[in-house]
Amino acid sequence: MSDNRLIWLNGNIVPVNEATINVLSPTSQFGANVFEGIRCYWDEEEQQLYSFKLEEHYKRLKNSMKMFRMEDKYTIDELKKGLIDIVLANNYREDIAVRQTVFIDGFGSWMSKGPISMFIAPIAKSRSDIEKKTGMKCCISSWERISDRNLSPKVKVGANYINSRMAQMEALENGYDSAILLNNQGKISEGPGSCLFIVRDGKLITPPVTASILESITRDTIIELAKNEMEIEVIEREIDRTELYICDEVFLCGSAMEIGAVSNVDGIVVSNGEIGSITKKIHETYMKTVTGKLGNYRKWLTPIYV
Ligand SMILES: Cc1ncc(COP(=O)(O)O)c(C=O)c1O
Protein backbone atom coordinates (compact mmCIF):
# COMPACT_ATOMS: atom_id res chain seq x y z
CA MET A 1 0.00 0.00 0.00
CA SER A 2 2.66 2.48 0.99
CA ASP A 3 4.25 2.57 -2.48
CA ASN A 4 0.91 3.23 -4.14
CA ARG A 5 -0.19 5.85 -1.66
CA LEU A 6 -1.94 9.00 -2.70
CA ILE A 7 -0.65 12.31 -1.34
CA TRP A 8 -2.43 15.65 -0.94
CA LEU A 9 -0.24 18.37 -2.49
CA ASN A 10 -1.56 21.93 -2.72
CA GLY A 11 -5.16 20.79 -3.11
CA ASN A 12 -4.41 18.02 -5.63
CA ILE A 13 -4.50 14.32 -4.85
CA VAL A 14 -1.58 12.64 -6.62
CA PRO A 15 0.32 9.32 -6.53
CA VAL A 16 3.29 9.51 -4.14
CA ASN A 17 5.81 9.35 -7.02
CA GLU A 18 4.23 12.42 -8.60
CA ALA A 19 4.16 14.42 -5.35
CA THR A 20 7.40 16.24 -6.09
CA ILE A 21 8.96 19.50 -4.91
CA ASN A 22 11.50 21.92 -6.33
CA VAL A 23 15.06 20.88 -5.35
CA LEU A 24 15.99 24.55 -4.94
CA SER A 25 13.13 25.41 -2.58
CA PRO A 26 14.00 26.59 0.97
CA THR A 27 12.29 23.48 2.38
CA SER A 28 14.66 21.30 0.37
CA GLN A 29 17.75 23.41 1.03
CA PHE A 30 17.26 24.50 4.64
CA GLY A 31 14.53 22.39 6.25
CA ALA A 32 12.16 25.38 6.08
CA ASN A 33 9.00 23.45 6.87
CA VAL A 34 6.71 23.05 9.86
CA PHE A 35 4.71 19.90 10.35
CA GLU A 36 2.50 17.71 12.50
CA GLY A 37 2.42 13.94 12.97
CA ILE A 38 -1.21 12.95 13.55
CA ARG A 39 -2.59 9.50 14.44
CA CYS A 40 -5.88 7.96 13.32
CA TYR A 41 -7.15 4.72 14.86
CA TRP A 42 -9.46 2.25 13.11
CA ASP A 43 -12.54 0.99 14.97
CA GLU A 44 -13.51 -2.37 13.49
CA GLU A 45 -16.87 -2.53 15.30
CA GLU A 46 -17.96 0.90 14.21
CA GLN A 47 -16.20 0.61 10.81
CA GLN A 48 -14.85 4.08 11.52
CA LEU A 49 -11.44 5.75 11.50
CA TYR A 50 -10.94 8.33 14.27
CA SER A 51 -8.23 10.99 14.21
CA PHE A 52 -6.95 12.11 17.62
CA LYS A 53 -6.86 15.74 18.81
CA LEU A 54 -6.95 17.33 15.35
CA GLU A 55 -7.78 20.79 16.70
CA GLU A 56 -4.76 20.68 19.03
CA HIS A 57 -2.45 19.62 16.19
CA TYR A 58 -3.69 22.43 13.94
CA LYS A 59 -3.39 25.00 16.71
CA ARG A 60 0.24 23.95 17.18
CA LEU A 61 0.86 23.91 13.41
CA LYS A 62 -0.45 27.47 13.15
CA ASN A 63 1.70 28.48 16.14
CA SER A 64 4.73 26.95 14.41
CA MET A 65 3.88 28.91 11.24
CA LYS A 66 3.57 32.12 13.26
CA MET A 67 6.88 31.65 15.12
CA PHE A 68 8.56 30.70 11.83
CA ARG A 69 7.09 33.86 10.27
CA MET A 70 5.08 32.07 7.61
CA GLU A 71 1.99 33.63 6.11
CA ASP A 72 -1.14 32.32 7.89
CA LYS A 73 -2.48 30.73 4.73
CA TYR A 74 -4.80 27.94 5.88
CA THR A 75 -7.83 27.94 8.16
CA ILE A 76 -8.28 25.09 10.65
CA ASP A 77 -11.19 23.86 8.50
CA GLU A 78 -8.99 23.79 5.39
CA LEU A 79 -6.25 21.92 7.26
CA LYS A 80 -8.82 19.41 8.51
CA LYS A 81 -10.54 19.00 5.15
CA GLY A 82 -7.22 18.24 3.43
CA LEU A 83 -6.49 15.45 5.93
CA ILE A 84 -9.96 13.95 5.63
CA ASP A 85 -9.88 14.13 1.80
CA ILE A 86 -6.54 12.34 1.49
CA VAL A 87 -7.39 9.63 4.00
CA LEU A 88 -10.69 9.01 2.16
CA ALA A 89 -8.89 8.96 -1.20
CA ASN A 90 -6.61 6.19 0.13
CA ASN A 91 -9.58 4.39 1.70
CA TYR A 92 -7.61 3.42 4.83
CA ARG A 93 -9.42 0.95 7.09
CA GLU A 94 -6.57 0.45 9.57
CA ASP A 95 -4.51 2.52 12.03
CA ILE A 96 -2.53 5.23 10.26
CA ALA A 97 -0.13 8.10 10.90
CA VAL A 98 -0.47 11.30 8.89
CA ARG A 99 2.35 13.75 8.20
CA GLN A 100 0.97 17.22 7.44
CA THR A 101 3.70 19.63 6.36
CA VAL A 102 3.54 23.33 5.47
CA PHE A 103 6.69 24.42 3.66
CA ILE A 104 8.47 27.28 1.92
CA ASP A 105 8.33 26.52 -1.77
CA GLY A 106 9.74 28.45 -4.73
CA PHE A 107 13.29 29.62 -5.47
CA GLY A 108 13.99 31.78 -2.42
CA SER A 109 16.55 31.59 0.36
CA TRP A 110 16.54 30.57 4.02
CA MET A 111 14.87 33.90 4.83
CA SER A 112 12.00 33.67 2.34
CA LYS A 113 8.49 33.87 3.78
CA GLY A 114 6.86 32.15 0.82
CA PRO A 115 5.39 30.94 -1.40
CA ILE A 116 3.77 28.57 1.08
CA SER A 117 2.82 25.04 0.03
CA MET A 118 1.42 22.04 1.92
CA PHE A 119 1.45 18.28 1.57
CA ILE A 120 -0.47 15.69 3.57
CA ALA A 121 0.90 12.15 3.58
CA PRO A 122 -0.84 9.26 5.37
CA ILE A 123 0.82 5.89 5.98
CA ALA A 124 -0.31 2.66 7.71
CA LYS A 125 1.00 2.44 11.28
CA SER A 126 -0.44 0.04 13.82
CA ARG A 127 -0.93 0.84 17.50
CA SER A 128 1.56 -0.41 20.10
CA ASP A 129 0.99 -3.32 22.48
CA ILE A 130 2.92 -2.77 25.70
CA GLU A 131 2.67 -6.48 26.64
CA LYS A 132 4.83 -7.29 23.61
CA LYS A 133 7.38 -4.60 24.40
CA THR A 134 10.51 -4.50 26.48
CA GLY A 135 11.82 -1.28 27.91
CA MET A 136 14.27 0.84 25.91
CA LYS A 137 17.89 1.30 26.87
CA CYS A 138 18.65 5.02 26.73
CA CYS A 139 21.73 7.14 27.25
CA ILE A 140 21.96 10.75 28.28
CA SER A 141 23.12 12.35 25.07
CA SER A 142 26.38 14.23 24.79
CA TRP A 143 24.39 16.59 22.52
CA GLU A 144 22.58 19.45 24.26
CA ARG A 145 18.89 20.02 23.40
CA ILE A 146 18.27 23.14 21.32
CA SER A 147 16.86 26.03 23.35
CA ASP A 148 14.45 28.92 22.90
CA ARG A 149 17.48 31.24 22.48
CA ASN A 150 18.77 29.47 19.39
CA LEU A 151 16.33 27.07 17.69
CA SER A 152 13.15 26.97 19.71
CA PRO A 153 11.99 23.41 20.42
CA LYS A 154 8.45 24.85 20.48
CA VAL A 155 8.58 25.34 16.71
CA LYS A 156 7.98 21.97 15.06
CA VAL A 157 10.28 22.86 12.18
CA GLY A 158 12.10 20.28 10.07
CA ALA A 159 15.49 21.86 10.74
CA ASN A 160 15.13 21.20 14.51
CA TYR A 161 15.39 17.50 13.85
CA ILE A 162 19.11 17.77 13.09
CA ASN A 163 19.53 18.04 16.88
CA SER A 164 17.35 14.93 17.36
CA ARG A 165 19.29 13.16 14.60
CA MET A 166 22.67 13.78 16.21
CA ALA A 167 21.43 12.43 19.54
CA GLN A 168 19.70 9.37 18.08
CA MET A 169 22.62 8.45 15.77
CA GLU A 170 25.08 8.69 18.66
CA ALA A 171 22.82 6.54 20.85
CA LEU A 172 22.42 3.83 18.21
CA GLU A 173 26.14 3.79 17.39
CA ASN A 174 26.89 3.28 21.09
CA GLY A 175 24.47 0.36 21.40
CA TYR A 176 21.48 2.14 22.99
CA ASP A 177 17.90 2.22 21.68
CA SER A 178 17.48 5.96 22.08
CA ALA A 179 18.68 9.11 23.81
CA ILE A 180 17.49 11.56 26.43
CA LEU A 181 18.78 15.11 26.04
CA LEU A 182 19.74 17.63 28.70
CA ASN A 183 18.87 21.29 28.14
CA ASN A 184 21.23 24.25 28.37
CA GLN A 185 20.62 24.35 32.14
CA GLY A 186 21.84 20.76 32.45
CA LYS A 187 18.35 19.49 33.32
CA ILE A 188 16.39 16.72 31.58
CA SER A 189 14.48 17.98 28.52
CA GLU A 190 13.12 15.23 26.25
CA GLY A 191 13.88 12.42 23.81
CA PRO A 192 14.73 12.99 20.13
CA GLY A 193 11.03 12.77 19.19
CA SER A 194 9.16 12.32 22.45
CA CYS A 195 8.57 13.82 25.90
CA LEU A 196 9.61 12.23 29.17
CA PHE A 197 7.94 11.27 32.43
CA ILE A 198 9.36 9.62 35.54
CA VAL A 199 7.56 8.03 38.48
CA ARG A 200 8.80 8.60 42.03
CA ASP A 201 6.84 7.31 45.00
CA GLY A 202 3.64 6.96 42.95
CA LYS A 203 3.83 10.51 41.58
CA LEU A 204 4.31 11.40 37.93
CA ILE A 205 6.97 14.01 37.25
CA THR A 206 7.67 15.67 33.89
CA PRO A 207 9.83 18.66 32.88
CA PRO A 208 7.90 21.95 32.40
CA VAL A 209 7.22 23.38 28.92
CA THR A 210 10.08 25.83 29.53
CA ALA A 211 12.65 22.98 29.82
CA SER A 212 13.46 23.01 26.07
CA ILE A 213 10.72 20.62 25.00
CA LEU A 214 8.12 20.49 22.28
CA GLU A 215 4.68 21.36 23.69
CA SER A 216 3.62 17.76 23.22
CA ILE A 217 -0.02 16.83 22.73
CA THR A 218 0.57 13.35 24.18
CA ARG A 219 2.20 14.89 27.28
CA ASP A 220 -0.87 17.10 27.81
CA THR A 221 -3.16 14.09 27.31
CA ILE A 222 -1.25 12.00 29.85
CA ILE A 223 -1.26 14.82 32.42
CA GLU A 224 -5.04 15.18 32.08
CA LEU A 225 -5.72 11.43 32.17
CA ALA A 226 -3.43 10.86 35.14
CA LYS A 227 -5.14 13.59 37.17
CA ASN A 228 -8.76 12.96 36.16
CA GLU A 229 -8.97 9.25 35.36
CA MET A 230 -6.23 7.67 37.43
CA GLU A 231 -5.96 9.94 40.47
CA ILE A 232 -2.21 10.14 40.10
CA GLU A 233 -0.54 13.35 41.23
CA VAL A 234 1.35 15.07 38.40
CA ILE A 235 4.23 17.44 39.08
CA GLU A 236 5.77 19.62 36.35
CA ARG A 237 9.26 20.51 37.54
CA GLU A 238 12.92 20.32 36.55
CA ILE A 239 14.40 16.82 36.62
CA ASP A 240 18.04 16.05 37.38
CA ARG A 241 19.94 13.43 35.38
CA THR A 242 20.60 11.30 38.47
CA GLU A 243 16.88 11.12 39.29
CA LEU A 244 16.59 8.84 36.26
CA TYR A 245 18.95 6.40 38.00
CA ILE A 246 16.94 6.19 41.22
CA CYS A 247 13.32 6.67 40.15
CA ASP A 248 10.77 3.84 39.96
CA GLU A 249 9.75 4.19 36.30
CA VAL A 250 10.72 6.18 33.21
CA PHE A 251 8.78 6.44 29.96
CA LEU A 252 8.82 8.50 26.77
CA CYS A 253 5.67 9.54 24.95
CA GLY A 254 4.53 11.04 21.66
CA SER A 255 1.92 10.66 18.94
CA ALA A 256 4.18 8.29 16.98
CA MET A 257 5.61 6.33 19.93
CA GLU A 258 2.48 6.44 22.12
CA ILE A 259 3.99 5.26 25.45
CA GLY A 260 7.51 3.81 25.39
CA ALA A 261 8.92 2.41 28.63
CA VAL A 262 12.60 3.03 29.43
CA SER A 263 14.23 0.23 31.44
CA ASN A 264 17.83 1.39 31.52
CA VAL A 265 19.52 4.80 31.57
CA ASP A 266 23.29 5.12 31.05
CA GLY A 267 23.64 1.40 31.82
CA ILE A 268 21.81 1.75 35.13
CA VAL A 269 18.69 -0.43 35.42
CA VAL A 270 15.49 1.49 36.23
CA SER A 271 13.96 -0.23 39.28
CA ASN A 272 13.97 -3.99 38.46
CA GLY A 273 14.17 -3.49 34.69
CA GLU A 274 10.53 -4.53 34.10
CA ILE A 275 7.92 -2.17 32.67
CA GLY A 276 6.38 -0.51 35.74
CA SER A 277 2.73 -0.71 36.80
CA ILE A 278 2.03 3.02 36.37
CA THR A 279 3.59 3.03 32.88
CA LYS A 280 1.38 0.05 31.94
CA LYS A 281 -1.72 1.69 33.38
CA ILE A 282 -0.99 4.95 31.54
CA HIS A 283 -0.43 3.05 28.31
CA GLU A 284 -3.74 1.21 28.75
CA THR A 285 -5.67 4.39 29.58
CA TYR A 286 -4.03 6.31 26.75
CA MET A 287 -4.87 3.60 24.19
CA LYS A 288 -8.47 3.45 25.44
CA THR A 289 -8.69 7.22 25.07
CA VAL A 290 -7.29 7.48 21.54
CA THR A 291 -9.51 4.61 20.36
CA GLY A 292 -12.69 6.13 21.83
CA LYS A 293 -13.21 3.61 24.61
CA LEU A 294 -13.37 6.27 27.33
CA GLY A 295 -16.65 8.12 26.84
CA ASN A 296 -15.52 11.39 28.47
CA TYR A 297 -12.79 11.85 25.93
CA ARG A 298 -14.60 11.10 22.66
CA LYS A 299 -14.60 14.89 22.24
CA TRP A 300 -10.93 14.51 21.24
CA LEU A 301 -11.79 12.24 18.27
CA THR A 302 -12.85 13.26 14.78
CA PRO A 303 -14.51 10.61 12.59
CA ILE A 304 -13.13 10.47 9.05
CA TYR A 305 -15.88 8.48 7.35
CA VAL A 306 -19.07 10.57 7.53
C1 LIG B 1 11.03 16.57 19.81
C2 LIG B 1 9.66 16.03 20.11
N1 LIG B 1 9.22 16.05 21.37
C3 LIG B 1 8.01 15.55 21.70
C4 LIG B 1 7.18 15.00 20.74
C5 LIG B 1 5.83 14.50 21.12
O1 LIG B 1 4.84 15.40 20.65
P1 LIG B 1 3.36 14.93 20.41
O2 LIG B 1 2.93 14.27 21.67
O3 LIG B 1 2.59 16.18 20.17
O4 LIG B 1 3.38 13.99 19.27
C6 LIG B 1 7.60 14.97 19.42
C7 LIG B 1 6.72 14.39 18.41
O5 LIG B 1 6.77 14.69 17.27
C8 LIG B 1 8.87 15.50 19.09
O6 LIG B 1 9.31 15.48 17.82
Coordinates of C-alpha atoms and ligand atoms in Angstrom, one line a residue:
M1 CA 0.0 0.0 0.0
S2 CA 2.7 2.5 1.0
D3 CA 4.2 2.6 -2.5
N4 CA 0.9 3.2 -4.1
R5 CA -0.2 5.8 -1.7
L6 CA -1.9 9.0 -2.7
I7 CA -0.7 12.3 -1.3
W8 CA -2.4 15.6 -0.9
L9 CA -0.2 18.4 -2.5
N10 CA -1.6 21.9 -2.7
G11 CA -5.2 20.8 -3.1
N12 CA -4.4 18.0 -5.6
I13 CA -4.5 14.3 -4.9
V14 CA -1.6 12.6 -6.6
P15 CA 0.3 9.3 -6.5
V16 CA 3.3 9.5 -4.1
N17 CA 5.8 9.4 -7.0
E18 CA 4.2 12.4 -8.6
A19 CA 4.2 14.4 -5.3
T20 CA 7.4 16.2 -6.1
I21 CA 9.0 19.5 -4.9
N22 CA 11.5 21.9 -6.3
V23 CA 15.1 20.9 -5.4
L24 CA 16.0 24.6 -4.9
S25 CA 13.1 25.4 -2.6
P26 CA 14.0 26.6 1.0
T27 CA 12.3 23.5 2.4
S28 CA 14.7 21.3 0.4
Q29 CA 17.8 23.4 1.0
F30 CA 17.3 24.5 4.6
G31 CA 14.5 22.4 6.3
A32 CA 12.2 25.4 6.1
N33 CA 9.0 23.5 6.9
V34 CA 6.7 23.0 9.9
F35 CA 4.7 19.9 10.4
E36 CA 2.5 17.7 12.5
G37 CA 2.4 13.9 13.0
I38 CA -1.2 13.0 13.6
R39 CA -2.6 9.5 14.4
C40 CA -5.9 8.0 13.3
Y41 CA -7.2 4.7 14.9
W42 CA -9.5 2.2 13.1
D43 CA -12.5 1.0 15.0
E44 CA -13.5 -2.4 13.5
E45 CA -16.9 -2.5 15.3
E46 CA -18.0 0.9 14.2
Q47 CA -16.2 0.6 10.8
Q48 CA -14.9 4.1 11.5
L49 CA -11.4 5.8 11.5
Y50 CA -10.9 8.3 14.3
S51 CA -8.2 11.0 14.2
F52 CA -7.0 12.1 17.6
K53 CA -6.9 15.7 18.8
L54 CA -7.0 17.3 15.4
E55 CA -7.8 20.8 16.7
E56 CA -4.8 20.7 19.0
H57 CA -2.5 19.6 16.2
Y58 CA -3.7 22.4 13.9
K59 CA -3.4 25.0 16.7
R60 CA 0.2 23.9 17.2
L61 CA 0.9 23.9 13.4
K62 CA -0.5 27.5 13.2
N63 CA 1.7 28.5 16.1
S64 CA 4.7 27.0 14.4
M65 CA 3.9 28.9 11.2
K66 CA 3.6 32.1 13.3
M67 CA 6.9 31.7 15.1
F68 CA 8.6 30.7 11.8
R69 CA 7.1 33.9 10.3
M70 CA 5.1 32.1 7.6
E71 CA 2.0 33.6 6.1
D72 CA -1.1 32.3 7.9
K73 CA -2.5 30.7 4.7
Y74 CA -4.8 27.9 5.9
T75 CA -7.8 27.9 8.2
I76 CA -8.3 25.1 10.6
D77 CA -11.2 23.9 8.5
E78 CA -9.0 23.8 5.4
L79 CA -6.3 21.9 7.3
K80 CA -8.8 19.4 8.5
K81 CA -10.5 19.0 5.1
G82 CA -7.2 18.2 3.4
L83 CA -6.5 15.5 5.9
I84 CA -10.0 13.9 5.6
D85 CA -9.9 14.1 1.8
I86 CA -6.5 12.3 1.5
V87 CA -7.4 9.6 4.0
L88 CA -10.7 9.0 2.2
A89 CA -8.9 9.0 -1.2
N90 CA -6.6 6.2 0.1
N91 CA -9.6 4.4 1.7
Y92 CA -7.6 3.4 4.8
R93 CA -9.4 1.0 7.1
E94 CA -6.6 0.5 9.6
D95 CA -4.5 2.5 12.0
I96 CA -2.5 5.2 10.3
A97 CA -0.1 8.1 10.9
V98 CA -0.5 11.3 8.9
R99 CA 2.3 13.8 8.2
Q100 CA 1.0 17.2 7.4
T101 CA 3.7 19.6 6.4
V102 CA 3.5 23.3 5.5
F103 CA 6.7 24.4 3.7
I104 CA 8.5 27.3 1.9
D105 CA 8.3 26.5 -1.8
G106 CA 9.7 28.5 -4.7
F107 CA 13.3 29.6 -5.5
G108 CA 14.0 31.8 -2.4
S109 CA 16.6 31.6 0.4
W110 CA 16.5 30.6 4.0
M111 CA 14.9 33.9 4.8
S112 CA 12.0 33.7 2.3
K113 CA 8.5 33.9 3.8
G114 CA 6.9 32.1 0.8
P115 CA 5.4 30.9 -1.4
I116 CA 3.8 28.6 1.1
S117 CA 2.8 25.0 0.0
M118 CA 1.4 22.0 1.9
F119 CA 1.4 18.3 1.6
I120 CA -0.5 15.7 3.6
A121 CA 0.9 12.1 3.6
P122 CA -0.8 9.3 5.4
I123 CA 0.8 5.9 6.0
A124 CA -0.3 2.7 7.7
K125 CA 1.0 2.4 11.3
S126 CA -0.4 0.0 13.8
R127 CA -0.9 0.8 17.5
S128 CA 1.6 -0.4 20.1
D129 CA 1.0 -3.3 22.5
I130 CA 2.9 -2.8 25.7
E131 CA 2.7 -6.5 26.6
K132 CA 4.8 -7.3 23.6
K133 CA 7.4 -4.6 24.4
T134 CA 10.5 -4.5 26.5
G135 CA 11.8 -1.3 27.9
M136 CA 14.3 0.8 25.9
K137 CA 17.9 1.3 26.9
C138 CA 18.6 5.0 26.7
C139 CA 21.7 7.1 27.3
I140 CA 22.0 10.8 28.3
S141 CA 23.1 12.4 25.1
S142 CA 26.4 14.2 24.8
W143 CA 24.4 16.6 22.5
E144 CA 22.6 19.4 24.3
R145 CA 18.9 20.0 23.4
I146 CA 18.3 23.1 21.3
S147 CA 16.9 26.0 23.3
D148 CA 14.5 28.9 22.9
R149 CA 17.5 31.2 22.5
N150 CA 18.8 29.5 19.4
L151 CA 16.3 27.1 17.7
S152 CA 13.1 27.0 19.7
P153 CA 12.0 23.4 20.4
K154 CA 8.4 24.9 20.5
V155 CA 8.6 25.3 16.7
K156 CA 8.0 22.0 15.1
V157 CA 10.3 22.9 12.2
G158 CA 12.1 20.3 10.1
A159 CA 15.5 21.9 10.7
N160 CA 15.1 21.2 14.5
Y161 CA 15.4 17.5 13.9
I162 CA 19.1 17.8 13.1
N163 CA 19.5 18.0 16.9
S164 CA 17.4 14.9 17.4
R165 CA 19.3 13.2 14.6
M166 CA 22.7 13.8 16.2
A167 CA 21.4 12.4 19.5
Q168 CA 19.7 9.4 18.1
M169 CA 22.6 8.5 15.8
E170 CA 25.1 8.7 18.7
A171 CA 22.8 6.5 20.9
L172 CA 22.4 3.8 18.2
E173 CA 26.1 3.8 17.4
N174 CA 26.9 3.3 21.1
G175 CA 24.5 0.4 21.4
Y176 CA 21.5 2.1 23.0
D177 CA 17.9 2.2 21.7
S178 CA 17.5 6.0 22.1
A179 CA 18.7 9.1 23.8
I180 CA 17.5 11.6 26.4
L181 CA 18.8 15.1 26.0
L182 CA 19.7 17.6 28.7
N183 CA 18.9 21.3 28.1
N184 CA 21.2 24.3 28.4
Q185 CA 20.6 24.3 32.1
G186 CA 21.8 20.8 32.4
K187 CA 18.3 19.5 33.3
I188 CA 16.4 16.7 31.6
S189 CA 14.5 18.0 28.5
E190 CA 13.1 15.2 26.3
G191 CA 13.9 12.4 23.8
P192 CA 14.7 13.0 20.1
G193 CA 11.0 12.8 19.2
S194 CA 9.2 12.3 22.4
C195 CA 8.6 13.8 25.9
L196 CA 9.6 12.2 29.2
F197 CA 7.9 11.3 32.4
I198 CA 9.4 9.6 35.5
V199 CA 7.6 8.0 38.5
R200 CA 8.8 8.6 42.0
D201 CA 6.8 7.3 45.0
G202 CA 3.6 7.0 43.0
K203 CA 3.8 10.5 41.6
L204 CA 4.3 11.4 37.9
I205 CA 7.0 14.0 37.2
T206 CA 7.7 15.7 33.9
P207 CA 9.8 18.7 32.9
P208 CA 7.9 21.9 32.4
V209 CA 7.2 23.4 28.9
T210 CA 10.1 25.8 29.5
A211 CA 12.6 23.0 29.8
S212 CA 13.5 23.0 26.1
I213 CA 10.7 20.6 25.0
L214 CA 8.1 20.5 22.3
E215 CA 4.7 21.4 23.7
S216 CA 3.6 17.8 23.2
I217 CA 0.0 16.8 22.7
T218 CA 0.6 13.3 24.2
R219 CA 2.2 14.9 27.3
D220 CA -0.9 17.1 27.8
T221 CA -3.2 14.1 27.3
I222 CA -1.2 12.0 29.9
I223 CA -1.3 14.8 32.4
E224 CA -5.0 15.2 32.1
L225 CA -5.7 11.4 32.2
A226 CA -3.4 10.9 35.1
K227 CA -5.1 13.6 37.2
N228 CA -8.8 13.0 36.2
E229 CA -9.0 9.3 35.4
M230 CA -6.2 7.7 37.4
E231 CA -6.0 9.9 40.5
I232 CA -2.2 10.1 40.1
E233 CA -0.5 13.3 41.2
V234 CA 1.4 15.1 38.4
I235 CA 4.2 17.4 39.1
E236 CA 5.8 19.6 36.4
R237 CA 9.3 20.5 37.5
E238 CA 12.9 20.3 36.6
I239 CA 14.4 16.8 36.6
D240 CA 18.0 16.1 37.4
R241 CA 19.9 13.4 35.4
T242 CA 20.6 11.3 38.5
E243 CA 16.9 11.1 39.3
L244 CA 16.6 8.8 36.3
Y245 CA 19.0 6.4 38.0
I246 CA 16.9 6.2 41.2
C247 CA 13.3 6.7 40.2
D248 CA 10.8 3.8 40.0
E249 CA 9.7 4.2 36.3
V250 CA 10.7 6.2 33.2
F251 CA 8.8 6.4 30.0
L252 CA 8.8 8.5 26.8
C253 CA 5.7 9.5 24.9
G254 CA 4.5 11.0 21.7
S255 CA 1.9 10.7 18.9
A256 CA 4.2 8.3 17.0
M257 CA 5.6 6.3 19.9
E258 CA 2.5 6.4 22.1
I259 CA 4.0 5.3 25.4
G260 CA 7.5 3.8 25.4
A261 CA 8.9 2.4 28.6
V262 CA 12.6 3.0 29.4
S263 CA 14.2 0.2 31.4
N264 CA 17.8 1.4 31.5
V265 CA 19.5 4.8 31.6
D266 CA 23.3 5.1 31.1
G267 CA 23.6 1.4 31.8
I268 CA 21.8 1.7 35.1
V269 CA 18.7 -0.4 35.4
V270 CA 15.5 1.5 36.2
S271 CA 14.0 -0.2 39.3
N272 CA 14.0 -4.0 38.5
G273 CA 14.2 -3.5 34.7
E274 CA 10.5 -4.5 34.1
I275 CA 7.9 -2.2 32.7
G276 CA 6.4 -0.5 35.7
S277 CA 2.7 -0.7 36.8
I278 CA 2.0 3.0 36.4
T279 CA 3.6 3.0 32.9
K280 CA 1.4 0.0 31.9
K281 CA -1.7 1.7 33.4
I282 CA -1.0 4.9 31.5
H283 CA -0.4 3.0 28.3
E284 CA -3.7 1.2 28.7
T285 CA -5.7 4.4 29.6
Y286 CA -4.0 6.3 26.7
M287 CA -4.9 3.6 24.2
K288 CA -8.5 3.5 25.4
T289 CA -8.7 7.2 25.1
V290 CA -7.3 7.5 21.5
T291 CA -9.5 4.6 20.4
G292 CA -12.7 6.1 21.8
K293 CA -13.2 3.6 24.6
L294 CA -13.4 6.3 27.3
G295 CA -16.7 8.1 26.8
N296 CA -15.5 11.4 28.5
Y297 CA -12.8 11.9 25.9
R298 CA -14.6 11.1 22.7
K299 CA -14.6 14.9 22.2
W300 CA -10.9 14.5 21.2
L301 CA -11.8 12.2 18.3
T302 CA -12.8 13.3 14.8
P303 CA -14.5 10.6 12.6
I304 CA -13.1 10.5 9.0
Y305 CA -15.9 8.5 7.4
V306 CA -19.1 10.6 7.5
Ligands
LIG1 C1 11.0 16.6 19.8 C2 9.7 16.0 20.1 N1 9.2 16.0 21.4 C3 8.0 15.6 21.7 C4 7.2 15.0 20.7 C5 5.8 14.5 21.1 O1 4.8 15.4 20.7 P1 3.4 14.9 20.4 O2 2.9 14.3 21.7 O3 2.6 16.2 20.2 O4 3.4 14.0 19.3 C6 7.6 15.0 19.4 C7 6.7 14.4 18.4 O5 6.8 14.7 17.3 C8 8.9 15.5 19.1 O6 9.3 15.5 17.8

